[in-house]
Coordinates of C-alpha atoms in Angstrom, one line a residue:
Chain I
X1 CA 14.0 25.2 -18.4
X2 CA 11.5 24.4 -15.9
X3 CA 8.8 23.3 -18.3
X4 CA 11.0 21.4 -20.5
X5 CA 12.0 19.2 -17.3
X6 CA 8.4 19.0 -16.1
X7 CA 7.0 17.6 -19.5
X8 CA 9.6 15.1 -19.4
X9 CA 8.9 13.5 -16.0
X10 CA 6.5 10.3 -15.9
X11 CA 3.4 11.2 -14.8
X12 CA 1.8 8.9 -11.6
X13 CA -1.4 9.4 -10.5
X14 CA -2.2 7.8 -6.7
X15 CA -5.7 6.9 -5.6
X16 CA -6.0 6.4 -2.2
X17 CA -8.5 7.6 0.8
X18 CA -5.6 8.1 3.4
X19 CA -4.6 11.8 2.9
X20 CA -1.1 10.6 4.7
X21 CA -0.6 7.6 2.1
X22 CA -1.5 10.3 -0.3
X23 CA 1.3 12.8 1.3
X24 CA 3.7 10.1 2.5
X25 CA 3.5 8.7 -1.3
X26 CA 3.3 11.6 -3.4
X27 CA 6.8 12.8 -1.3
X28 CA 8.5 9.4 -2.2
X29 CA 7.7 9.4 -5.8
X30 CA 8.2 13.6 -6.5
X31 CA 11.5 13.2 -4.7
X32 CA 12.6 10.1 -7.2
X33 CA 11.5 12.7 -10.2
X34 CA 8.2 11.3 -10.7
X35 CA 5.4 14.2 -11.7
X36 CA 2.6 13.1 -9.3
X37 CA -0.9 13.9 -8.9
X38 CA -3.1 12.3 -5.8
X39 CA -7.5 12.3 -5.4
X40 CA -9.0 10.0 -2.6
X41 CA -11.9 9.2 -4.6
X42 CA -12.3 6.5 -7.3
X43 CA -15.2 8.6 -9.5
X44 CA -12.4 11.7 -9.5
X45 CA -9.5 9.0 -10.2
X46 CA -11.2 7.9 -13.6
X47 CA -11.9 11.4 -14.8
X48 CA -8.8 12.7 -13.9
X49 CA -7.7 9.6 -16.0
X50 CA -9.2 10.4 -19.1
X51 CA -8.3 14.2 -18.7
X52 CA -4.8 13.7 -18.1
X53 CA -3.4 10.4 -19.6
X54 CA -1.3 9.5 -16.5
X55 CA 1.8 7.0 -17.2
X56 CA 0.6 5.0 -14.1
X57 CA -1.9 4.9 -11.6
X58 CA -1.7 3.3 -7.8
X59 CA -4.9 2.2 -7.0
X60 CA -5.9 1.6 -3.1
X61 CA -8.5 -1.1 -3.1
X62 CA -10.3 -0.2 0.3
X63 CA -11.8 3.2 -0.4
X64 CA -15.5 4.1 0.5
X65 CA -18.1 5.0 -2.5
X66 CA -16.2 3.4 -5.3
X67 CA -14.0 1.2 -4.3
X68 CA -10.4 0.3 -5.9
X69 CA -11.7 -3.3 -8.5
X70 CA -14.8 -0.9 -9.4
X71 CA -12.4 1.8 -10.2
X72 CA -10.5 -0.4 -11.9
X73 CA -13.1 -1.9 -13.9
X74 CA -13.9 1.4 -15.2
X75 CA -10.8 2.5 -16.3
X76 CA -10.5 -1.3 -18.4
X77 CA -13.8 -0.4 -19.7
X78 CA -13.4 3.3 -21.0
X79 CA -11.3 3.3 -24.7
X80 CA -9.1 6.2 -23.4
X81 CA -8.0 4.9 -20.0
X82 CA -7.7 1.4 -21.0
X83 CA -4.2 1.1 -21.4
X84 CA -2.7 2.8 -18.7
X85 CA -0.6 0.6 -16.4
X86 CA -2.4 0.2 -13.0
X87 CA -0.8 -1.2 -9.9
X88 CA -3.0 -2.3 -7.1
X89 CA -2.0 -1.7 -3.7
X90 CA -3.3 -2.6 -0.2
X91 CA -3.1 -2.7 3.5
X92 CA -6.0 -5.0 2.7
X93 CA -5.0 -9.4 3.2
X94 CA -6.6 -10.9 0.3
X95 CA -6.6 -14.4 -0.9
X96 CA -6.6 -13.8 -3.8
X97 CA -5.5 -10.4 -4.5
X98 CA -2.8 -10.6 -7.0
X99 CA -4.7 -13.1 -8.9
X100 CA -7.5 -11.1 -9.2
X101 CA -6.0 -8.0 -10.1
X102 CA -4.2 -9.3 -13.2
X103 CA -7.7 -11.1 -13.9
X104 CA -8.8 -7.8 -13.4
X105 CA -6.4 -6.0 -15.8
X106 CA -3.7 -4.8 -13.5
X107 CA 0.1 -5.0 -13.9
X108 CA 0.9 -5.7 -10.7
X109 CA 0.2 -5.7 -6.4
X110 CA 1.9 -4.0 -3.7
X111 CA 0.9 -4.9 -0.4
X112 CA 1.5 -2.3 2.5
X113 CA 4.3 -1.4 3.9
X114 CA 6.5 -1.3 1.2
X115 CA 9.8 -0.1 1.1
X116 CA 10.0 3.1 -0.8
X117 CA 12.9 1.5 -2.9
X118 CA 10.1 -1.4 -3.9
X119 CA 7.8 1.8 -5.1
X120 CA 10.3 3.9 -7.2
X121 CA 11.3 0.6 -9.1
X122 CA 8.1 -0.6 -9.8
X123 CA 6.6 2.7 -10.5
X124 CA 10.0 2.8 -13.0
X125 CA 9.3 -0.1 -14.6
X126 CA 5.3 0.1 -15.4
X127 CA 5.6 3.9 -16.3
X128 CA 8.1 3.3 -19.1
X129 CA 5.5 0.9 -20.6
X130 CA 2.8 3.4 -21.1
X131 CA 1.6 3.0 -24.4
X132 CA 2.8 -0.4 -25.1
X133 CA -0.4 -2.4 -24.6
X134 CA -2.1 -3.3 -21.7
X135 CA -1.1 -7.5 -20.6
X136 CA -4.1 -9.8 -20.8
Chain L
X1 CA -44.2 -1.5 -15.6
X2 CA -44.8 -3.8 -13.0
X3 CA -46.6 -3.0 -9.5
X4 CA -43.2 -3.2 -7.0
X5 CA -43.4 0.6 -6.5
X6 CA -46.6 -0.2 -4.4
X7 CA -45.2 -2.6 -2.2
X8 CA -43.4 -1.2 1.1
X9 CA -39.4 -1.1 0.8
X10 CA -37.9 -4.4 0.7
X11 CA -34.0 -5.1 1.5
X12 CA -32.6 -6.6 -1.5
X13 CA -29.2 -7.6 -2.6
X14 CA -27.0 -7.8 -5.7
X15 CA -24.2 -9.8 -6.7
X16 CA -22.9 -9.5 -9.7
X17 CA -19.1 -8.9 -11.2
X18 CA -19.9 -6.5 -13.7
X19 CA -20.5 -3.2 -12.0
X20 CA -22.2 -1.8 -14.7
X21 CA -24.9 -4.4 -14.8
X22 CA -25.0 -4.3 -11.0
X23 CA -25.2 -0.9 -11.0
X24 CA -28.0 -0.5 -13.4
X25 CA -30.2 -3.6 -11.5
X26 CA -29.4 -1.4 -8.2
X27 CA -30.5 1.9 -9.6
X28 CA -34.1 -0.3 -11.1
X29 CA -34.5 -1.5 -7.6
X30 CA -33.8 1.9 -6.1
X31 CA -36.1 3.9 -7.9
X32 CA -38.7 1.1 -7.2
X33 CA -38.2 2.3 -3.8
X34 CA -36.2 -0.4 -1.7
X35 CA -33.0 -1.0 0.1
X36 CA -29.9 -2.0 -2.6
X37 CA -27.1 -3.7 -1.2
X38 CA -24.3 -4.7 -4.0
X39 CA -21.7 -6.8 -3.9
X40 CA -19.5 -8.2 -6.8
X41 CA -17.9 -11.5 -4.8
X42 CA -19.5 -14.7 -3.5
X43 CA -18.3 -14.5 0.4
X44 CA -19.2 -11.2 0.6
X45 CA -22.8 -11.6 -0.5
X46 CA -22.9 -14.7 2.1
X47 CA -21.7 -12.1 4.7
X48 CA -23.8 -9.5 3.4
X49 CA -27.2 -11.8 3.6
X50 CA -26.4 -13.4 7.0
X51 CA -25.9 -9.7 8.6
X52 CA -28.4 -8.0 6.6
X53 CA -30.7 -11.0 6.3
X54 CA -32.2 -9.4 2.9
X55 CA -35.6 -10.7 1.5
X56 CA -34.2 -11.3 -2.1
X57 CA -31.2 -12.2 -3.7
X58 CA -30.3 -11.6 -7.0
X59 CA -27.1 -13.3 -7.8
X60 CA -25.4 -13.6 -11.3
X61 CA -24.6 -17.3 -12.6
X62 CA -21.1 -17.1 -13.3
X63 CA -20.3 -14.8 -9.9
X64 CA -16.9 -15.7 -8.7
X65 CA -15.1 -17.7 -5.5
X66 CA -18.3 -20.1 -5.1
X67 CA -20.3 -22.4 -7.5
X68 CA -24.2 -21.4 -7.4
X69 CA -25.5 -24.5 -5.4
X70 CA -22.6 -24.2 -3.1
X71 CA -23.6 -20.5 -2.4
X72 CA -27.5 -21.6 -2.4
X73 CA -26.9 -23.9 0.4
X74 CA -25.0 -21.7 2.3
X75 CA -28.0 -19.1 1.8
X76 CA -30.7 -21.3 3.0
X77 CA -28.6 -22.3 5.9
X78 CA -27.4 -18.4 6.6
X79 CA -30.6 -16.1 5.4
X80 CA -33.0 -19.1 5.0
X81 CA -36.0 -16.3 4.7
X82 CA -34.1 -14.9 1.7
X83 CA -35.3 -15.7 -1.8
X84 CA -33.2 -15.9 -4.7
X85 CA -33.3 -15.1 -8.4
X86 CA -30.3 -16.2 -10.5
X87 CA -29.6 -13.8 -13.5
X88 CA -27.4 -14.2 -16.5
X89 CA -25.9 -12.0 -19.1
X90 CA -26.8 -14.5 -21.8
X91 CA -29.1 -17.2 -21.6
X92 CA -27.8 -20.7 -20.4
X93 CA -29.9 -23.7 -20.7
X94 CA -28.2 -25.6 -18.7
X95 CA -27.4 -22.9 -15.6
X96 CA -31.1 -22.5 -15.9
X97 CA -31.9 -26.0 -14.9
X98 CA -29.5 -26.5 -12.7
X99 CA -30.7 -23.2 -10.7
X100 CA -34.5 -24.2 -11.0
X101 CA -32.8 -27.8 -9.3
X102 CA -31.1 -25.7 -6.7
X103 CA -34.9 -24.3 -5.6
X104 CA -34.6 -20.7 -6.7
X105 CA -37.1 -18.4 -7.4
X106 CA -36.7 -17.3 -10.9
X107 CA -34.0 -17.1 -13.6
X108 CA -33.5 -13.7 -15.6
X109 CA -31.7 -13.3 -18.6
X110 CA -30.0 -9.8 -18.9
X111 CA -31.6 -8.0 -16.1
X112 CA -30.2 -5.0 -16.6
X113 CA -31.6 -4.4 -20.6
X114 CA -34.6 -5.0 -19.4
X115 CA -36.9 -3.0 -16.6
X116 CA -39.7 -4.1 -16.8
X117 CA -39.1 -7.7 -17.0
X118 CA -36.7 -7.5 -13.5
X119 CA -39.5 -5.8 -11.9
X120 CA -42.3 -8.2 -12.3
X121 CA -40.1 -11.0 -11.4
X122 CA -38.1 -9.1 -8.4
X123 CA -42.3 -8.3 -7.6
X124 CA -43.4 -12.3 -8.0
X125 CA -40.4 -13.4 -5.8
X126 CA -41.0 -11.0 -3.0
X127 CA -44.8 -11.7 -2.6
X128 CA -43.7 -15.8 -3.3
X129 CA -42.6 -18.4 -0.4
X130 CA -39.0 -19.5 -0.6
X131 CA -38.8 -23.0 -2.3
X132 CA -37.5 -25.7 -0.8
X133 CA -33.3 -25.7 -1.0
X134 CA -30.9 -27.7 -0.3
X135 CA -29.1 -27.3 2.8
X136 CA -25.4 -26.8 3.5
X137 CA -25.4 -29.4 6.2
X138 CA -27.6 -30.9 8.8
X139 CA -25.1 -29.6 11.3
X140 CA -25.8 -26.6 13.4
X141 CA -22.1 -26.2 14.1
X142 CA -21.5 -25.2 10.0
X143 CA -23.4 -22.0 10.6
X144 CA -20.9 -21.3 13.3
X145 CA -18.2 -22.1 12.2
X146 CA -19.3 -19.6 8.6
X147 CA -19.8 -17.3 11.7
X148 CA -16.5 -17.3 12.8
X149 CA -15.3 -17.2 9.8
X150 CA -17.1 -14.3 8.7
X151 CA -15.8 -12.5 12.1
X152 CA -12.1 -13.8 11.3
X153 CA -12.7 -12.4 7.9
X154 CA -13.6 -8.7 9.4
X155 CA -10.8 -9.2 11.9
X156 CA -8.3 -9.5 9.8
X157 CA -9.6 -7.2 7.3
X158 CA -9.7 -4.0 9.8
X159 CA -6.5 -4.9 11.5
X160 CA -4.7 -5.1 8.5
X161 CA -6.0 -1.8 7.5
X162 CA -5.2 0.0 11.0
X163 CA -2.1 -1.3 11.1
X164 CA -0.5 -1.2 8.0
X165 CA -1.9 1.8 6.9
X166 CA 0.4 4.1 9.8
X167 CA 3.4 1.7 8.7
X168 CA 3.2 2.6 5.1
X169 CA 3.1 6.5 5.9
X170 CA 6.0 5.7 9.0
X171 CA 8.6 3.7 6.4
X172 CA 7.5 6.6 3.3
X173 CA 8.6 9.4 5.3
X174 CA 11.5 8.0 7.2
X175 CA 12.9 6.8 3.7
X176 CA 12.9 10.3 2.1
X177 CA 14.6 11.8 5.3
X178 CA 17.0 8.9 5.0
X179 CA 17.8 9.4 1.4
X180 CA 18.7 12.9 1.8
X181 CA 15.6 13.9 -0.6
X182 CA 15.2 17.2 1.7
X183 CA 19.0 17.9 2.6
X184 CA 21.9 16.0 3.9
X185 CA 21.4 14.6 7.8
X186 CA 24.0 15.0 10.1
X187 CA 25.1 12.0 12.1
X188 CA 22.7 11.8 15.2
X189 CA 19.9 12.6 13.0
X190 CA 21.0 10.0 10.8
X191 CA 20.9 7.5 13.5
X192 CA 17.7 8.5 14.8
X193 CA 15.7 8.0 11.5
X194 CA 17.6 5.0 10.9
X195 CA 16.1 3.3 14.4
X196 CA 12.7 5.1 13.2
X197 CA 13.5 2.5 9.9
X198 CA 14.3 -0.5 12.0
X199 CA 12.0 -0.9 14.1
X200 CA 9.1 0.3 11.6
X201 CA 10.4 -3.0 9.9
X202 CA 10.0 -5.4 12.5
X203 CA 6.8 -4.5 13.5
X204 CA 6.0 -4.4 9.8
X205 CA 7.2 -8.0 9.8
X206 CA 6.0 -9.5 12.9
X207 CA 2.3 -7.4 11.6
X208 CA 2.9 -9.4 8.5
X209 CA 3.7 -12.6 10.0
X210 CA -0.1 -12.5 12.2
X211 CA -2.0 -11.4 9.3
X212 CA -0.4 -14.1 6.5
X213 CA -0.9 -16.6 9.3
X214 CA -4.1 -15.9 9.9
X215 CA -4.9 -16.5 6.7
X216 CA -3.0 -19.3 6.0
X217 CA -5.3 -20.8 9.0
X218 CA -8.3 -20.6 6.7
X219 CA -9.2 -23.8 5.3
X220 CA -10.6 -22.5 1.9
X221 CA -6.8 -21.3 2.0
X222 CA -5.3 -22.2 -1.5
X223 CA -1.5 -20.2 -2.5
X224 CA -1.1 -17.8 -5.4
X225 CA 1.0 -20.1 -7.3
X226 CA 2.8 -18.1 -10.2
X227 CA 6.0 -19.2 -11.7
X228 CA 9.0 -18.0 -9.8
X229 CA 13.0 -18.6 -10.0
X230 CA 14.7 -19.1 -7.0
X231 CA 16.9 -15.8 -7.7
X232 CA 13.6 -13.9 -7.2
X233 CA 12.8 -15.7 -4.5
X234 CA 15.7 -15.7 -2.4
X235 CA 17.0 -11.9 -3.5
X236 CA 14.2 -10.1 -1.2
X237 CA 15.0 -11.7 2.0
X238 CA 18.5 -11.8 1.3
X239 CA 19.4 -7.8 3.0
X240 CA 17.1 -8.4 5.8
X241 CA 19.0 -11.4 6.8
X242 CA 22.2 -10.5 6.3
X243 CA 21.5 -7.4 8.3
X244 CA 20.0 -9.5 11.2
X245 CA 22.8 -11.8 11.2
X246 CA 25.3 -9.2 11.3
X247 CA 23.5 -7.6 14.2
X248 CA 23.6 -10.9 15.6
X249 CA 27.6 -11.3 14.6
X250 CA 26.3 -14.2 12.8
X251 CA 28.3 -16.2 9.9
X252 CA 25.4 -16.4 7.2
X253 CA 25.9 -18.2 4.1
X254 CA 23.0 -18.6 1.3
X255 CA 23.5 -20.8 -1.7
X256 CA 21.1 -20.3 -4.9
X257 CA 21.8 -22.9 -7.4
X258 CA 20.7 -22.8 -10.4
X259 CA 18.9 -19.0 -9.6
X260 CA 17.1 -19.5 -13.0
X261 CA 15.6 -22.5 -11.7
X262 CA 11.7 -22.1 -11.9
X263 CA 8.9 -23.3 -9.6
X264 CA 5.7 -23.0 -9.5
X265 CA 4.8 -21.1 -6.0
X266 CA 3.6 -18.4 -4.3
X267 CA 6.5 -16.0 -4.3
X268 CA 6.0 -14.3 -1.5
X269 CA 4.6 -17.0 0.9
X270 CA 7.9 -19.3 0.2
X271 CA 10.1 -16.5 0.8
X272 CA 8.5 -15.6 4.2
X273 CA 8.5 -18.9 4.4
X274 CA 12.5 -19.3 4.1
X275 CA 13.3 -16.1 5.9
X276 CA 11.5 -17.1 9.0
X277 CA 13.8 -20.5 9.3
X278 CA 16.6 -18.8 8.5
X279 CA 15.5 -15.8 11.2
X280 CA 14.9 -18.6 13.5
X281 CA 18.5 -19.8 12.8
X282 CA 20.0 -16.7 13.5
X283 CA 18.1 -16.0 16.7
X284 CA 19.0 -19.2 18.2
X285 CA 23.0 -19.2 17.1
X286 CA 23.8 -16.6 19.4
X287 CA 27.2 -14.9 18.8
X288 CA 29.8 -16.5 16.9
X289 CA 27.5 -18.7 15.5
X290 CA 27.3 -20.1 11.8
X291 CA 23.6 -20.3 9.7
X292 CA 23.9 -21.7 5.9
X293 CA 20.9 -21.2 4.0
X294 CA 20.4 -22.7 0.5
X295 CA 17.8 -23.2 -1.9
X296 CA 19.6 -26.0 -4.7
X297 CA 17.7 -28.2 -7.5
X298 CA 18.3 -31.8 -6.7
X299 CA 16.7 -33.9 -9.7
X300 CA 13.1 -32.9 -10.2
X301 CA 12.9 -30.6 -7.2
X302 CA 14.0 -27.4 -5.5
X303 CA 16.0 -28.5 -2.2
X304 CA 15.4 -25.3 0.8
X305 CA 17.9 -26.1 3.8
X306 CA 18.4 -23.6 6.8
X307 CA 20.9 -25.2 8.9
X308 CA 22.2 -23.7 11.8
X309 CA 25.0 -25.2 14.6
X310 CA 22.8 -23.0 17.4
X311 CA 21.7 -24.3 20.7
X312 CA 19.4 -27.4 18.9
X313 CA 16.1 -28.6 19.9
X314 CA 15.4 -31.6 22.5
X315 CA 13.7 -34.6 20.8
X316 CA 11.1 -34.0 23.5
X317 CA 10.5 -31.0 22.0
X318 CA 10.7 -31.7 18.7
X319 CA 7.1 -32.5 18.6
X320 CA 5.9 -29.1 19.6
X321 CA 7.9 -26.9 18.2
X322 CA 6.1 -26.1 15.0
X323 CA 2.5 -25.2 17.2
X324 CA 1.5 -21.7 17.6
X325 CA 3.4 -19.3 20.3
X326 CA 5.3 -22.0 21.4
X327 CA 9.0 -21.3 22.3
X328 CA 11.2 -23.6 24.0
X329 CA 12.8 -22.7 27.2
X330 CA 16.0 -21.4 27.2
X331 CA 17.6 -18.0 28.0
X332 CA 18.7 -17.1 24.6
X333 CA 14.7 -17.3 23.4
X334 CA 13.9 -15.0 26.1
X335 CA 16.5 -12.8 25.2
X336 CA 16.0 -12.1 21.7
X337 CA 12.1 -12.3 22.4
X338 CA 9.5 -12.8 19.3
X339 CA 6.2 -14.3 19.9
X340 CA 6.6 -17.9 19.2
X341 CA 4.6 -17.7 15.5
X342 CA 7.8 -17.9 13.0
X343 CA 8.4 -21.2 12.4
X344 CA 4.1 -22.2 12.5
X345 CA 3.9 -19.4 10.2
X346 CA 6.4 -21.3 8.1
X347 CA 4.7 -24.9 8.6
X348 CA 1.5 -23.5 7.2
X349 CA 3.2 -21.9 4.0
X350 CA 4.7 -25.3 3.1
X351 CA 1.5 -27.5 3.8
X352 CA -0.1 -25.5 1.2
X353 CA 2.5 -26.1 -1.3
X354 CA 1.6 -29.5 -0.6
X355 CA 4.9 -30.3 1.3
X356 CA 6.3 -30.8 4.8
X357 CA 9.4 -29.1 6.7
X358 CA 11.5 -31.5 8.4
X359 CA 13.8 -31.1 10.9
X360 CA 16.5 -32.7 12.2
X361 CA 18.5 -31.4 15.4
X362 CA 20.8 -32.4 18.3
X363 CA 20.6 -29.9 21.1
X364 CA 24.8 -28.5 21.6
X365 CA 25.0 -29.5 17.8
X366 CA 22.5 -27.6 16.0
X367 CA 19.4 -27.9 14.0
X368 CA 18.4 -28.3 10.6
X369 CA 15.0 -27.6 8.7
X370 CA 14.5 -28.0 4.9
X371 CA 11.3 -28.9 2.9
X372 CA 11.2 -29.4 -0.9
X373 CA 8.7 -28.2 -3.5
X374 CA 9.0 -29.4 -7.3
X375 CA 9.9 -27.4 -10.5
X376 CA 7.7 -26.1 -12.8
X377 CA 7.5 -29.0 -15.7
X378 CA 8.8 -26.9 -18.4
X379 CA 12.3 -25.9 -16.0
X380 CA 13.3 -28.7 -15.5
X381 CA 15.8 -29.5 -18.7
X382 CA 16.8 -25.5 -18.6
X383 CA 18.0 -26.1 -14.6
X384 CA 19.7 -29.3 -15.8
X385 CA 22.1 -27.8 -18.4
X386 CA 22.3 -24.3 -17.2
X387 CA 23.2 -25.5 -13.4
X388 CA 26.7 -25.2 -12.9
X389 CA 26.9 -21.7 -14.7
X390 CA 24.2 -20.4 -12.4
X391 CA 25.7 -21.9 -9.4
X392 CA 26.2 -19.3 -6.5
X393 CA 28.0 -19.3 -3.4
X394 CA 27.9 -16.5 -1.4
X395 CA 29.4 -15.7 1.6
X396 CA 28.4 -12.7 4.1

């Protein structure tokens, strides 16, 4: 049954203001099985959070508005969103980028390219810890 | 509530890490009638103030990537027109002195709670001279040199954007057509998408390679340490080398021993780090040649060798070789091309592990570099006894 297999599919929400990283994404991860949802804005990205209780959400840092650490921030901050895996990641070259995203509450940080292999693991492995506490 | 609605609009910046408070001081301001700028990070409000050159600065005590006087003195020598007020969630004795030491305007406990109070002191400091500060230095050239910096900074930050950004959606798209996600490829399709692949990655890499070096040239640069084995260190580089010495007909060996063996580095810096000696290897074997790459604990620290029985390097030349865009003359350089940044790019990465590549070479005998970085305190007795089990020799 359709439904059945849709309900049983990890659910990955991507945040990012690139409509093609949103397309070229969202194609990697649907094809590996994943169900996927995509907004370009960090305001939609944390009520589209709460609403729907993704498994795991790809965050883009550079993004105009809100950007990706105050999106982030947010979704720490609200009781419903706050233990939802998030994985930062980038074209941006930051210093200190992985250390301040795990200061910052996220599981882990991809830097652009990536190798759509690289994606579907780590999407994998974060998604199947939904629910299991978020790491300090 | 206090009288700043009747003064004209005002530029005025906050920095703070917690966006709600920031946000809420912003939206005081903005109702007050003046120009907000936020920012939650130390550099950035230096950046911000020098372009924007704001008439106040409200910056919280315990903001990130700068202590306060250290970002004080940078103001006065960067916005020197700009006053400050230092805010705090809680109050702090002791940040308070310091700050009223450091010559700022006011000090505000818990801006955010309270309106009225951040209004009559954002009011007093805008109609008040700027005190006295400490400068960053009596030399003109520092403000340059932030300049630079600061243009470095934007460089880097909107080229890696504009380039990496196509790359991602290039390498996303050719992967599901080479996976067969949307139907099986026949052969010359196959082969098309696969040269869409490869050459997606070395531009990918060489992008990489300018970006990480740029900002390895930084001098604030410090590495991401984390702890790492060497298995994790060594497995990512591992394809792309094997597949660039097989395209070379290059004999590649890597040794891992023990791969549980843990540092503490940045993961992805040494790795670069050992895949551009061990590219360099490779490029300068030419066919038939033989590269053996290993990364072995020897006593309290983790051995890297990339040797190679290429084409070797004149002592002359020795000297040089590690300097940016440099390439020694020789056809086989010019034939495989690059741009001469590899082996700087791995220079930089080992400096700031606090090590040095060395290299030994003999030209018609071959070159080797190696460098060595410690183990993490607590690996050291698990390397010891687990060593010989973990030992790997592969061969390609």
């Amino acid at each position: 049954m359709p439904d059945a297999v849709v309900t049983d599919r990890r659910h990955v929400l991507i945040v990012d203001d690139e409509p093609l990283i949103l397309a070229s994404t969202r194609l990697v991860l649907r094809s590996a099985g994943f169900r996927v949802t995509t907004t370009d804005s960090g305001n939609e990205a944390v009520a589209i959070a709460g609403d729907e209780m993704p498994d795991l959400i790809l965050l883009d840092i550079m993004m105009p508005e809100v950007d990706g650490w105050e999106t982030l921030g947010r979704l720490r901050e609200d009781p419903r969103t706050n233990r939802i895996p998030v994985v930062i990641f980038t074209a941006r070259e930051h210093t200190r980028g992985r250390q301040l995203a795990r200061e910052m509450g996220a599981r882990d940080y991809l830097q652009k390219p990536f190798e759509a292999e690289q994606l579907i693991e780590l999407v994998h492995r974060y998604a199947e810890t939904t629910g299991q506490g978020q790491a300090d | 509530m206090g009288s700043i609605s009747d003064l004209s609009t005002r530029r005025i910046l906050v920095a703070d890490e917690d966006h709600r408070a920031r946000g809420t001081v912003a939206e005081i301001l903005q109702e007050a009638g003046h120009e907000v700028l936020e920012t939650a990070d130390a550099e950035e409000a230096l950046q911000l103030a020098m372009t924007h050159q704001p008439e106040l600065m409200l910056v919280d005590s315990s903001l990130k990537g700068m202590p306060l006087h250290d970002l004080v003195r940078w103001l006065s020598q960067l916005s020197p027109a700009t006053n400050l007020i230092v805010t705090s969630a809680e109050l702090d004795a002791a940040a308070a002195r310091s700050a009223v030491r450091c010559g700022v305007a006011d000090y505000l406990v818990a801006p955010a709670t309270d309106p009225e109070g951040l209004t009559e002191t954002v009011n007093l400091a805008l109609e008040s001279e700027v005190r006295e500060r400490p400068a960053a230095t009596a030399s003109p050239q520092a403000a340059d040199r932030v300049r630079v910096e600061d243009m470095r900074r934007r460089f880097l930050s909107a080229v890696a954007h504009e380039l990496r950004t196509p790359l991602t959606v290039i390498k996303s798209f050719a992967s599901v057509l080479a996976m067969g996600m949307h139907g099986q490829l026949n052969e010359d399709q196959a082969e098309v998408v696969e040269h869409v692949q490869i050459e997606a990655d070395r531009l990918a890499h060489e992008v990489g390679k300018l970006l990480s070096l740029a900002r390895l040239e930084n001098e604030d640069f410090t590495p991401d340490r984390t702890e790492v084995t060497l298995g994790q260190l060594v497995a990512p580089i591992e394809k792309r080398l094997r597949a660039h010495a097989a395209e070379r007909r290059v004999d590649l060996t890597i040794q891992v021993g023990p791969a549980a063996a843990t540092l503490l580095a940045d993961p992805q810096d040494i790795s670069q780090a050992l895949l551009a000696l061990a590219e360099n290897g490779i490029k300068f074997c030419g066919d038939g040649g033989r590269v053996h790459v290993s990364a072995c604990v020897a006593g309290e620290h983790v051995e890297f060798r990339v040797h190679d029985n290429g084409v070797g390097i004149h002592p002359r030349d020795q000297e040089r070789i590690f300097e940016m865009f440099v390439q020694i003359e020789n056809p086989l350089t010019r034939r495989h091309g690059g741009c001469g940044i590899g082996l700087t790019y791995a220079a930089r990465i080992v400096e700031s592990h606090g090590s040095k590549i060395r290299l030994r070479s003999e030209p018609g005998e071959g070159t080797e570099f190696s460098f060595r970085l410690p183990l993490a305190p607590e690996a050291e007795t698990a390397s010891t006894t687990l060593g010989d089990f973990f030992q790997q020799n592969r061969h390609a």
